[in-house]
Amino acid sequence: MSADPSSRRGIPDATVARLPEYLRALTGFAERGITSVSSEELAAAAGVRSAKLRKDLSHLGSYGVRGVGYEVDHLAYQISRELGLTQDWPVAIVGMGNLGHALAAYSGFATRGFRVVALLDQDCDLIGQEIAGLPVRPMSALADLVAARGLAIGVIATPAASAQDVCDALVDAGVRSILNFAPCVLAVPDGVDVRKVDLSTELQILAFHEQRKALARGSVLVDGSLRRVASE
Amino acid sequence: MSADPSSRRGIPDATVARLPEYLRALTGFAERGITSVSSEELAAAAGVRSAKLRKDLSHLGSYGVRGVGYEVDHLAYQISRELGLTQDWPVAIVGMGNLGHALAAYSGFATRGFRVVALLDQDCDLIGQEIAGLPVRPMSALADLVAARGLAIGVIATPAASAQDVCDALVDAGVRSILNFAPCVLAVPDGVDVRKVDLSTELQILAFHEQRKALARGSVLVDGSLRRVASE
DNA sequence: ACGCGTTTGTGAAGGAATGCACAAAGTCAC
DNA sequence: GTGACTTTGTGCATTCCTTCACAAACGCGT
Ligand SMILES: NC(=O)c1ccc[n+]([C@@H]2O[C@H](COP(=O)([O-])OP(=O)(O)OC[C@H]3O[C@@H](n4cnc5c(N)ncnc54)[C@H](O)[C@@H]3O)[C@@H](O)[C@H]2O)c1
Ligand SMILES: NC(=O)c1ccc[n+]([C@@H]2O[C@H](COP(=O)([O-])OP(=O)(O)OC[C@H]3O[C@@H](n4cnc5c(N)ncnc54)[C@H](O)[C@@H]3O)[C@@H](O)[C@H]2O)c1
């Protein structure tokens, strides 16, 4: 009953999260004309250990050749297929402020299986303007986009205060995958996936380790600030 | 010899990654004038289970009161201190293209313990221009920024092709924490932390789950594209 | 045909993170 | 003070992820 590969059900989340990086590394090899790689080489390019890479790939099937390695094109195709990138996914960006502008102008979407089909905003002054070749449309266009264009993924680039409203509108329209740039948690019904990209969180994690390193190096914390301690 | 709290060494990475979210939730409560929260309430606001929250917090010490909960301000302070946010961290942004512009204009830095002290680019046409009140400076300014301004964190917003060069320059200048927006893996010496924010990766993970959901719903994969199967 | 060197795929071990359930510790009303 | 009630902090079981290490599988040279 189940399709092609074997009897693989459920690829671990941790593995799925790394597949895009493997795909990117493979694309890099392909561009340099390399047609075959070992798990060791590919792992190095993707920044992981080879054992981890091999176990990850084993979840999608057995696409390597023992004693030789992996054929670059074939493996790239298999990963693409697993990730659902053999088709284009229609994406809408909501919130055409600073970040929305940058996202709209970003060429990295198209090259990786995504197509921005609409830019949305609430602001009357923005609606109708063209950004990166697309007109800004009102939120009321959402339902139609889902029905007519197969819109599947929504990107939220509005302030945090509006993010939940925008999210609700997307879900109501039938969007089931959301990428959220606003620094807040979104409540969604079952069956809807949300992923968050959060700049401040990343910086704060860096700050934690930076402080750690400074303290290990011998600095001291005075009044909440690091002070370099005289040494050597 | 070790300072205040108890004998806590080594907070789990997974916990550190969630502390910023807890901090944000606490800030939200504080803004609404709420002075005390239970682990249940705080967990809901942060999007986790209360047991996980309590275990996370237990790693920083015992700052709750049984039968009552946590004092919002006090807990926020403790988390801030742990993350190293009681001091400001000087940040430089390298690469003043679309994304760099948006980042420079972003107010979310300052409100969370970070201060953008410099904008850098290689492009002669950009150098000298003012963006969001700061002049764009050449890469040669790096060494001085580290020495004179205590620059600790570098943000890379250049194309992937230049990212490793920029990274090397940052490391040479003494920067030990890097946030990378370019879609590539960076090689750094021991003692340097890199975190990556990658839009495409996130979208691809969403695509994976989206495809999964579509297949579960009864669609079929024809030639790499999803086809809705006639039903009810 | 056959053995040698190489590299995959995977069981098994180890470690990290999560979820459960409850004793301990506190508040508050009276 | 005392007892009822609430909520924390944590030991334990479980699940998830990573790492190790090696037998099985393959290509190639002879
Ligand atoms: N700018 C950055 O570099 C950056 C970085 C990280 C995170 N963020 C986050 O991304 C989000 C957007 O940032 P920004 O700097 O572009 O903000 P911005 O204020 O420049 O733009 C927000 C846009 O959203 C629109 N909007 C507001 N409410 C809306 C609604 N209900 N429906 C539709 N559109 C609505 C506004 O009209 C505006 O055009 C914020 O949550 C911010 O915290 C931004
Ligand atoms: N724009 C987006 O929304 C977006 C989203 C996700 C990821 N990214 C990634 O972020 C990066 C920047 O994107 P962008 O759209 O702003 O690109 P961009 O081309 O608009 O800007 C790149 C800037 O980097 C500068 N630069 C190039 N080489 C440099 C060097 N060696 N030293 C210093 N500066 C240098 C260029 O002068 C230019 O100003 C890219 O890697 C892109 O893939 C962008």
XYZ file of C-alpha atoms (C1' of nucleotides) and ligand atoms in Angstrom:
612
model
C 0.000 0.000 0.000
C 2.727 2.482 0.955
C 4.723 3.860 -1.920
C 8.302 3.473 -3.073
C 11.125 3.269 -0.572
C 10.860 0.643 2.105
C 9.010 0.630 5.371
C 10.175 3.945 6.805
C 7.600 5.723 8.857
C 8.453 8.782 10.857
C 11.766 10.443 10.260
C 13.087 11.914 13.536
C 12.639 15.678 13.868
C 16.323 16.157 14.511
C 17.077 14.470 11.213
C 14.537 16.508 9.254
C 16.096 19.670 10.642
C 19.456 18.681 9.193
C 18.317 17.548 5.749
C 18.267 21.102 4.355
C 21.902 21.538 5.348
C 22.868 18.302 3.616
C 20.986 19.424 0.555
C 22.834 22.719 0.519
C 26.179 20.985 0.873
C 25.286 18.656 -1.990
C 24.341 21.617 -4.165
C 27.748 23.072 -3.418
C 29.480 19.880 -4.542
C 27.367 19.693 -7.682
C 28.274 23.270 -8.590
C 31.932 22.383 -8.359
C 31.389 19.460 -10.695
C 31.845 16.789 -8.054
C 29.641 13.785 -8.782
C 30.397 11.510 -5.852
C 31.061 12.094 -2.147
C 31.769 9.956 0.885
C 29.864 10.405 4.105
C 33.052 11.836 5.574
C 33.313 14.590 2.968
C 29.642 15.442 2.996
C 29.562 15.513 6.777
C 32.495 17.921 6.864
C 30.741 20.232 4.407
C 27.571 20.161 6.465
C 29.295 20.597 9.803
C 28.346 17.284 11.420
C 29.984 13.946 12.214
C 29.906 11.299 9.550
C 28.197 8.731 11.759
C 25.352 11.140 12.345
C 25.058 11.860 8.645
C 24.912 8.194 7.762
C 22.271 7.466 10.372
C 20.239 10.425 9.146
C 20.410 9.270 5.552
C 19.565 5.716 6.545
C 16.132 6.981 7.559
C 15.268 7.852 3.969
C 16.520 4.657 2.428
C 19.735 3.144 1.249
C 21.090 5.474 -1.387
C 24.833 5.005 -0.923
C 27.233 2.474 -2.396
C 29.533 0.724 0.040
C 33.166 1.262 -0.693
C 32.338 4.293 -2.844
C 29.996 6.823 -1.295
C 26.959 8.725 -2.530
C 26.180 10.001 -5.990
C 25.681 13.728 -5.507
C 22.769 14.300 -7.884
C 20.859 11.238 -6.853
C 21.159 11.902 -3.149
C 20.198 15.539 -3.633
C 17.106 14.420 -5.488
C 16.145 11.938 -2.786
C 16.481 14.542 -0.056
C 14.534 17.074 -2.113
C 11.783 14.590 -2.621
C 11.666 13.737 1.068
C 11.453 17.405 2.000
C 8.726 17.991 -0.561
C 10.811 20.301 -2.701
C 10.144 18.621 -6.020
C 7.178 20.927 -6.242
C 7.042 24.673 -5.677
C 5.347 25.879 -2.545
C 3.358 29.124 -2.799
C 4.294 31.520 0.019
C 2.705 34.755 1.198
C 4.482 37.385 3.272
C 2.359 39.383 5.693
C 3.685 42.693 7.013
C 5.644 44.839 4.584
C 7.800 46.793 6.995
C 11.578 46.742 7.154
C 11.816 43.005 7.415
C 9.020 42.291 4.961
C 10.801 44.399 2.343
C 14.015 42.462 2.778
C 12.207 39.156 2.572
C 10.301 40.185 -0.544
C 13.546 41.135 -2.253
C 15.291 37.951 -1.195
C 16.201 35.658 -4.033
C 16.935 32.682 -1.805
C 13.299 31.607 -1.860
C 12.987 30.783 -5.521
C 16.209 28.822 -5.683
C 15.009 26.433 -3.031
C 11.518 25.432 -4.005
C 9.473 28.366 -2.783
C 7.598 31.016 -4.704
C 6.364 34.255 -3.156
C 2.899 34.654 -4.626
C 1.665 37.547 -2.529
C 2.642 40.398 -0.227
C 0.025 41.485 2.283
C -0.345 44.392 4.654
C -2.992 46.186 6.620
C -1.686 49.669 5.944
C -3.783 51.513 3.324
C -0.768 53.572 2.289
C 1.155 50.440 1.377
C -1.631 48.564 -0.379
C -1.280 48.900 -4.128
C 2.414 49.806 -3.994
C 4.748 47.475 -5.792
C 7.611 45.816 -3.932
C 10.099 43.633 -5.768
C 7.663 43.341 -8.652
C 4.639 42.307 -6.618
C 1.747 44.533 -5.559
C 0.934 44.787 -1.860
C -2.544 43.438 -1.283
C -5.017 43.766 1.583
C -5.590 41.020 4.117
C -8.963 40.315 2.546
C -7.137 38.733 -0.393
C -6.134 35.772 1.748
C -9.077 33.445 1.174
C -8.791 33.845 -2.559
C -5.050 33.188 -2.526
C -5.548 29.879 -0.781
C -8.317 28.810 -3.125
C -6.888 30.072 -6.403
C -3.138 29.900 -5.901
C -2.867 26.997 -3.500
C -1.188 29.208 -0.907
C 0.257 26.846 1.675
C 2.825 28.752 3.724
C 2.461 32.101 5.439
C 5.308 34.265 6.698
C 4.471 36.683 9.503
C 6.595 39.844 9.556
C 4.340 42.148 11.528
C 4.902 43.543 15.017
C 4.333 41.056 17.834
C 1.147 42.822 18.852
C -0.545 41.932 15.549
C 1.019 38.532 15.056
C -1.735 36.482 16.675
C -4.431 38.271 14.660
C -2.525 37.699 11.447
C -1.960 34.092 12.423
C -5.685 33.585 13.052
C -6.469 35.107 9.667
C -4.012 32.783 7.949
C -5.416 29.742 9.709
C -8.983 30.767 8.927
C -8.056 31.080 5.277
C -6.715 27.535 5.336
C -2.958 28.047 5.688
C -1.461 25.250 7.762
C 2.228 26.169 7.844
C 3.461 29.423 9.332
C 6.869 30.976 9.725
C 6.827 33.613 12.430
C 9.380 36.419 12.729
C 7.536 38.251 15.480
C 8.924 37.692 18.968
C 5.908 35.992 20.504
C 4.354 32.557 20.833
C 1.398 31.840 18.604
C -1.583 29.708 19.544
C -2.803 27.521 16.694
C -5.210 24.591 16.380
C -3.996 21.043 15.847
C -2.736 20.353 12.377
C -1.100 23.738 11.971
C 2.691 24.003 12.175
C 4.451 27.112 13.364
C 8.159 27.730 13.283
C 9.767 30.799 14.755
C 12.832 32.721 13.684
C 13.984 34.844 16.544
C 16.940 37.115 16.342
C 16.885 38.246 19.957
C 16.785 34.693 21.249
C 19.858 33.807 19.224
C 21.726 36.860 20.460
C 20.794 36.085 24.036
C 22.108 32.555 23.701
C 25.343 33.979 22.337
C 25.491 36.407 25.241
C 25.141 33.531 27.700
C 28.119 31.712 26.238
C 30.095 34.917 25.857
C 29.633 35.677 29.533
C 30.612 32.112 30.366
C 33.807 32.436 28.361
C 34.682 35.793 29.908
C 34.231 34.429 33.413
C 36.292 31.348 32.612
C 39.002 33.650 31.322
C 39.175 35.319 34.690
C 36.922 38.340 34.456
C 34.661 39.091 37.371
C 31.086 40.271 37.530
C 30.801 43.637 39.238
C 27.351 45.093 39.574
C 26.140 43.092 36.611
C 28.990 44.103 34.341
C 32.062 42.139 33.388
C 35.352 43.612 34.567
C 38.624 42.410 33.178
C 40.810 41.315 36.037
C 44.465 42.338 35.940
C 46.503 39.325 34.952
C 49.746 38.348 33.229
C 35.293 30.076 45.606
C 32.386 30.076 43.195
C 29.982 32.920 43.679
C 26.409 33.252 44.823
C 23.816 30.641 44.004
C 24.591 27.073 44.940
C 26.676 24.490 43.187
C 25.194 24.701 39.686
C 27.662 24.106 36.936
C 26.576 23.648 33.387
C 23.036 24.549 32.453
C 21.753 22.216 29.708
C 21.757 23.735 26.230
C 18.091 22.994 25.767
C 17.355 25.003 28.897
C 19.507 27.958 27.848
C 17.670 28.048 24.534
C 14.353 28.459 26.350
C 15.397 31.065 28.896
C 14.939 33.962 26.443
C 11.347 32.883 25.857
C 10.667 32.770 29.585
C 12.197 36.188 29.929
C 9.969 37.544 27.201
C 6.884 36.033 28.808
C 7.862 37.565 32.147
C 8.300 40.974 30.520
C 4.785 40.599 29.153
C 3.395 39.887 32.610
C 5.310 42.799 34.116
C 3.912 45.166 31.487
C 0.410 44.114 32.433
C 1.158 44.872 36.051
C 1.190 41.253 37.169
C 3.691 40.746 39.971
C 3.414 37.022 40.614
C 2.925 33.973 38.388
C 2.672 30.236 38.864
C 4.726 27.845 36.773
C 1.479 26.870 35.051
C 0.728 30.418 33.938
C 4.275 31.210 32.888
C 4.583 27.935 30.998
C 1.389 28.649 29.086
C 2.679 32.081 28.110
C 5.966 30.611 26.947
C 4.426 27.692 25.115
C 5.871 24.833 27.171
C 4.677 22.383 29.834
C 4.896 23.506 33.426
C 7.043 20.547 34.462
C 9.613 21.483 31.867
C 9.598 25.101 32.989
C 10.136 24.162 36.620
C 12.981 21.824 35.781
C 14.569 24.521 33.642
C 14.307 27.098 36.394
C 15.636 24.680 38.963
C 18.945 24.784 37.114
C 19.456 28.437 37.996
C 18.512 28.114 41.614
C 15.421 28.074 43.766
C 13.631 31.326 43.083
C 10.028 30.256 43.524
C 7.865 30.119 46.592
C 5.899 26.923 47.151
C 2.199 27.439 47.290
C 2.542 30.823 45.601
C 4.690 30.877 42.488
C 7.392 33.183 41.198
C 7.784 36.910 41.700
C 7.845 38.300 38.156
C 10.503 40.984 38.588
C 12.819 38.855 40.638
C 12.697 35.882 38.295
C 13.175 38.139 35.275
C 16.248 39.590 36.926
C 17.681 36.176 37.723
C 17.209 34.962 34.154
C 18.695 38.192 32.793
C 21.691 37.773 35.011
C 22.151 34.178 33.975
C 21.977 35.100 30.298
C 24.431 37.940 30.817
C 21.925 40.652 29.991
C 22.556 42.837 33.003
C 25.174 44.487 30.869
C 24.886 45.783 27.309
C 26.648 43.817 24.603
C 28.173 45.821 21.765
C 27.158 44.380 18.385
C 28.414 45.062 14.875
C 26.485 44.249 11.718
C 28.520 43.329 8.651
C 26.883 43.585 5.218
C 24.523 46.476 4.653
C 22.324 45.010 1.937
C 18.600 44.370 2.194
C 18.844 42.355 5.355
C 21.521 44.530 6.949
C 19.310 47.581 6.497
C 16.378 45.889 8.203
C 18.577 44.743 11.076
C 20.098 48.187 11.529
C 16.649 49.727 11.752
C 15.388 47.092 14.144
C 14.572 48.380 17.591
C 14.385 44.944 19.169
C 18.107 44.927 19.878
C 18.255 47.780 22.317
C 15.292 46.616 24.358
C 16.974 43.314 25.106
C 20.490 44.124 26.181
C 22.232 44.681 22.875
C 23.620 47.842 21.342
C 24.535 48.171 17.688
C 27.812 50.077 17.780
C 28.832 49.762 14.151
C 27.675 48.960 10.635
C 30.313 47.588 8.280
C 30.498 46.927 4.573
C 33.042 46.397 1.865
C 31.255 48.438 -0.752
C 32.895 51.867 -1.263
C 29.593 53.364 -2.341
C 28.009 52.446 0.965
C 30.856 53.454 3.251
C 30.190 56.839 4.767
C 26.440 56.689 4.201
C 24.286 56.889 7.265
C 21.804 54.117 8.057
C 19.492 54.392 11.020
C 21.718 57.093 12.472
C 24.995 55.200 12.181
C 27.647 55.677 9.510
C 28.693 52.659 7.453
C 32.359 51.952 8.097
C 34.969 49.907 6.256
C 36.057 46.460 7.383
C 39.370 47.925 8.515
C 37.551 49.509 11.438
C 37.068 46.134 13.079
C 40.231 45.913 15.154
C 39.627 49.332 16.638
C 36.010 48.522 17.458
C 37.035 45.502 19.487
C 39.753 47.383 21.329
C 37.945 50.661 21.918
C 34.281 49.681 22.111
C 34.571 46.186 23.476
C 32.806 44.757 20.450
C 31.843 41.202 21.371
C 29.215 39.993 18.924
C 29.305 40.127 15.135
C 26.309 39.695 12.859
C 27.038 38.487 9.329
C 24.547 39.653 6.696
C 26.641 39.303 3.572
C 26.172 36.827 0.722
C 27.239 33.271 1.505
C 30.268 33.579 -0.776
C 31.798 36.272 1.469
C 30.639 34.909 4.800
C 33.723 32.862 5.618
C 36.030 35.802 4.820
C 33.986 38.105 6.999
C 33.944 35.484 9.727
C 37.718 35.165 9.600
C 38.069 38.927 9.825
C 35.794 39.037 12.859
C 37.696 36.243 14.580
C 41.051 37.849 13.795
C 39.837 41.067 15.334
C 38.930 39.213 18.516
C 35.185 38.665 18.163
C 34.196 35.368 19.726
C 30.431 35.252 19.148
C 28.927 35.337 15.693
C 25.380 35.308 14.395
C 25.300 34.179 10.779
C 22.437 34.925 8.386
C 24.237 33.610 5.325
C 23.195 30.128 4.242
C 26.498 28.346 4.768
C 28.472 26.638 7.516
C 31.337 28.627 8.993
C 34.624 27.158 10.169
C 35.884 28.774 13.363
C 38.596 27.971 15.884
C 37.796 26.604 19.325
C 36.393 29.159 21.681
C 34.317 30.915 19.053
C 30.556 30.391 19.001
C 28.516 30.595 15.828
C 24.767 30.509 15.616
C 22.901 30.471 12.358
C 19.548 31.928 11.409
C 18.357 30.297 8.265
C 15.141 31.178 6.595
C 15.341 28.537 3.874
C 15.954 25.764 6.349
C 12.874 26.747 8.288
C 10.748 26.866 5.166
C 12.014 23.485 4.069
C 11.125 21.963 7.411
C 7.648 23.425 7.050
C 7.435 21.989 3.531
C 8.312 18.551 4.844
C 5.481 18.604 7.347
C 3.104 20.190 4.879
C 3.736 17.389 2.404
C 3.269 14.874 5.179
C -0.077 16.370 6.098
C -1.234 16.482 2.484
C -0.346 12.843 1.962
C -2.077 11.838 5.171
C -5.142 13.695 3.969
C -5.264 11.502 0.905
C -3.408 13.403 -1.786
C -1.013 11.486 -3.990
C 2.393 12.365 -5.327
C 2.415 12.449 -9.123
C 5.661 13.283 -10.799
C 6.876 15.102 -7.722
C 3.757 17.208 -7.329
C 0.883 16.722 -4.937
C -2.458 15.948 -6.533
C -5.676 16.200 -4.631
C -7.469 12.889 -4.911
C -11.195 13.009 -5.590
C -12.988 12.218 -2.364
C -16.227 13.110 -0.628
C 37.435 -15.475 -9.820
C 39.107 -13.836 -5.946
C 40.981 -11.311 -2.253
C 42.014 -6.501 -0.667
C 40.946 -2.020 0.710
C 37.259 1.088 1.358
C 32.895 2.837 2.948
C 28.192 2.108 4.046
C 24.356 0.849 7.114
C 23.116 -0.414 11.669
C 22.866 -2.842 16.220
C 24.071 -1.659 20.756
C 25.712 1.587 24.277
C 25.689 5.869 26.222
C 23.903 10.427 27.145
C 20.504 14.161 27.080
C 15.992 15.809 27.423
C 11.201 15.156 28.556
C 7.187 13.889 31.216
C 5.199 11.928 35.547
C 4.014 11.997 40.074
C 4.586 13.246 44.691
C 6.884 14.674 49.100
C 8.338 18.898 50.994
C 7.534 23.542 51.864
C 5.276 27.360 51.859
C 0.715 30.634 52.395
C -3.498 31.927 54.275
C -7.770 31.892 56.948
C -9.284 31.601 61.246
C -1.009 27.990 66.306
C -3.042 24.848 63.393
C -4.858 22.665 59.525
C -6.302 22.849 54.691
C -4.787 24.058 50.378
C -1.592 25.290 46.799
C 2.529 25.002 44.172
C 7.353 24.138 43.888
C 11.454 21.238 43.247
C 13.047 16.747 42.070
C 13.761 11.494 41.844
C 12.477 8.187 38.468
C 10.947 6.183 34.149
C 10.793 6.952 29.408
C 11.748 8.544 25.124
C 14.718 10.708 21.934
C 19.235 11.596 20.043
C 24.116 10.759 19.436
C 28.265 8.116 19.242
C 30.817 3.958 18.759
C 32.351 0.145 16.410
C 32.044 -3.415 13.105
C 30.022 -6.867 9.843
C 28.263 -6.750 5.355
C 28.661 -5.009 0.776
C 30.802 -3.141 -3.008
C 34.608 -1.882 -6.688
C 38.919 -2.808 -8.462
C 43.201 -4.758 -9.709
C 45.184 -8.810 -10.860
N 13.554 44.440 11.265
C 14.294 43.430 11.681
O 15.474 43.324 11.376
C 13.706 42.375 12.522
C 14.527 41.407 13.033
C 14.003 40.401 13.811
C 12.658 40.384 14.080
N 11.869 41.332 13.603
C 10.445 41.243 13.891
O 9.759 41.212 12.671
C 8.561 41.923 12.779
C 8.524 43.005 11.739
O 9.596 43.899 11.933
P 9.724 45.219 11.096
O 10.962 45.890 11.525
O 9.575 44.914 9.658
O 8.447 46.053 11.588
P 7.735 47.281 10.869
O 7.021 48.032 11.913
O 8.722 47.989 10.011
O 6.677 46.621 9.880
C 5.511 46.012 10.331
C 4.510 45.970 9.172
O 3.408 45.137 9.544
C 2.203 45.774 9.144
N 1.116 45.317 10.005
C 0.890 45.661 11.288
N -0.206 45.038 11.765
C -0.697 44.305 10.746
C -1.821 43.450 10.618
N -2.641 43.213 11.656
N -2.032 42.854 9.436
C -1.205 43.076 8.397
N -0.117 43.865 8.471
C 0.131 44.475 9.635
C 2.468 47.230 9.271
O 1.605 47.956 8.411
C 3.938 47.332 8.829
O 4.021 47.532 7.441
C 8.502 42.454 14.190
O 7.744 41.566 14.989
C 9.932 42.425 14.630
O 10.035 42.248 16.020
C 12.355 42.321 12.808
N 17.218 39.475 2.412
C 16.651 38.528 3.151
O 15.472 38.591 3.479
C 17.431 37.360 3.601
C 16.770 36.357 4.260
C 17.476 35.253 4.712
C 18.815 35.187 4.490
N 19.441 36.148 3.840
C 20.886 36.047 3.659
O 21.490 37.184 4.235
C 22.591 37.579 3.473
C 22.411 38.992 3.012
O 21.260 39.101 2.257
P 20.894 40.448 1.520
O 19.607 40.220 0.824
O 20.960 41.587 2.477
O 22.088 40.562 0.434
P 22.595 41.865 -0.342
O 23.291 41.396 -1.552
O 21.483 42.835 -0.474
O 23.665 42.544 0.633
C 24.939 42.005 0.884
C 25.847 43.117 1.390
O 27.068 42.544 1.849
C 28.141 43.336 1.412
N 29.336 42.505 1.300
C 29.610 41.570 0.373
N 30.816 41.015 0.586
C 31.326 41.607 1.692
C 32.533 41.451 2.402
N 33.446 40.550 2.058
N 32.732 42.239 3.479
C 31.801 43.138 3.840
N 30.629 43.320 3.208
C 30.407 42.566 2.135
C 27.709 43.883 0.077
O 28.409 45.086 -0.217
C 26.220 44.130 0.311
O 25.999 45.425 0.808
C 22.696 36.593 2.325
O 23.607 35.586 2.667
C 21.314 36.019 2.241
O 21.336 34.708 1.751
C 18.775 37.263 3.392
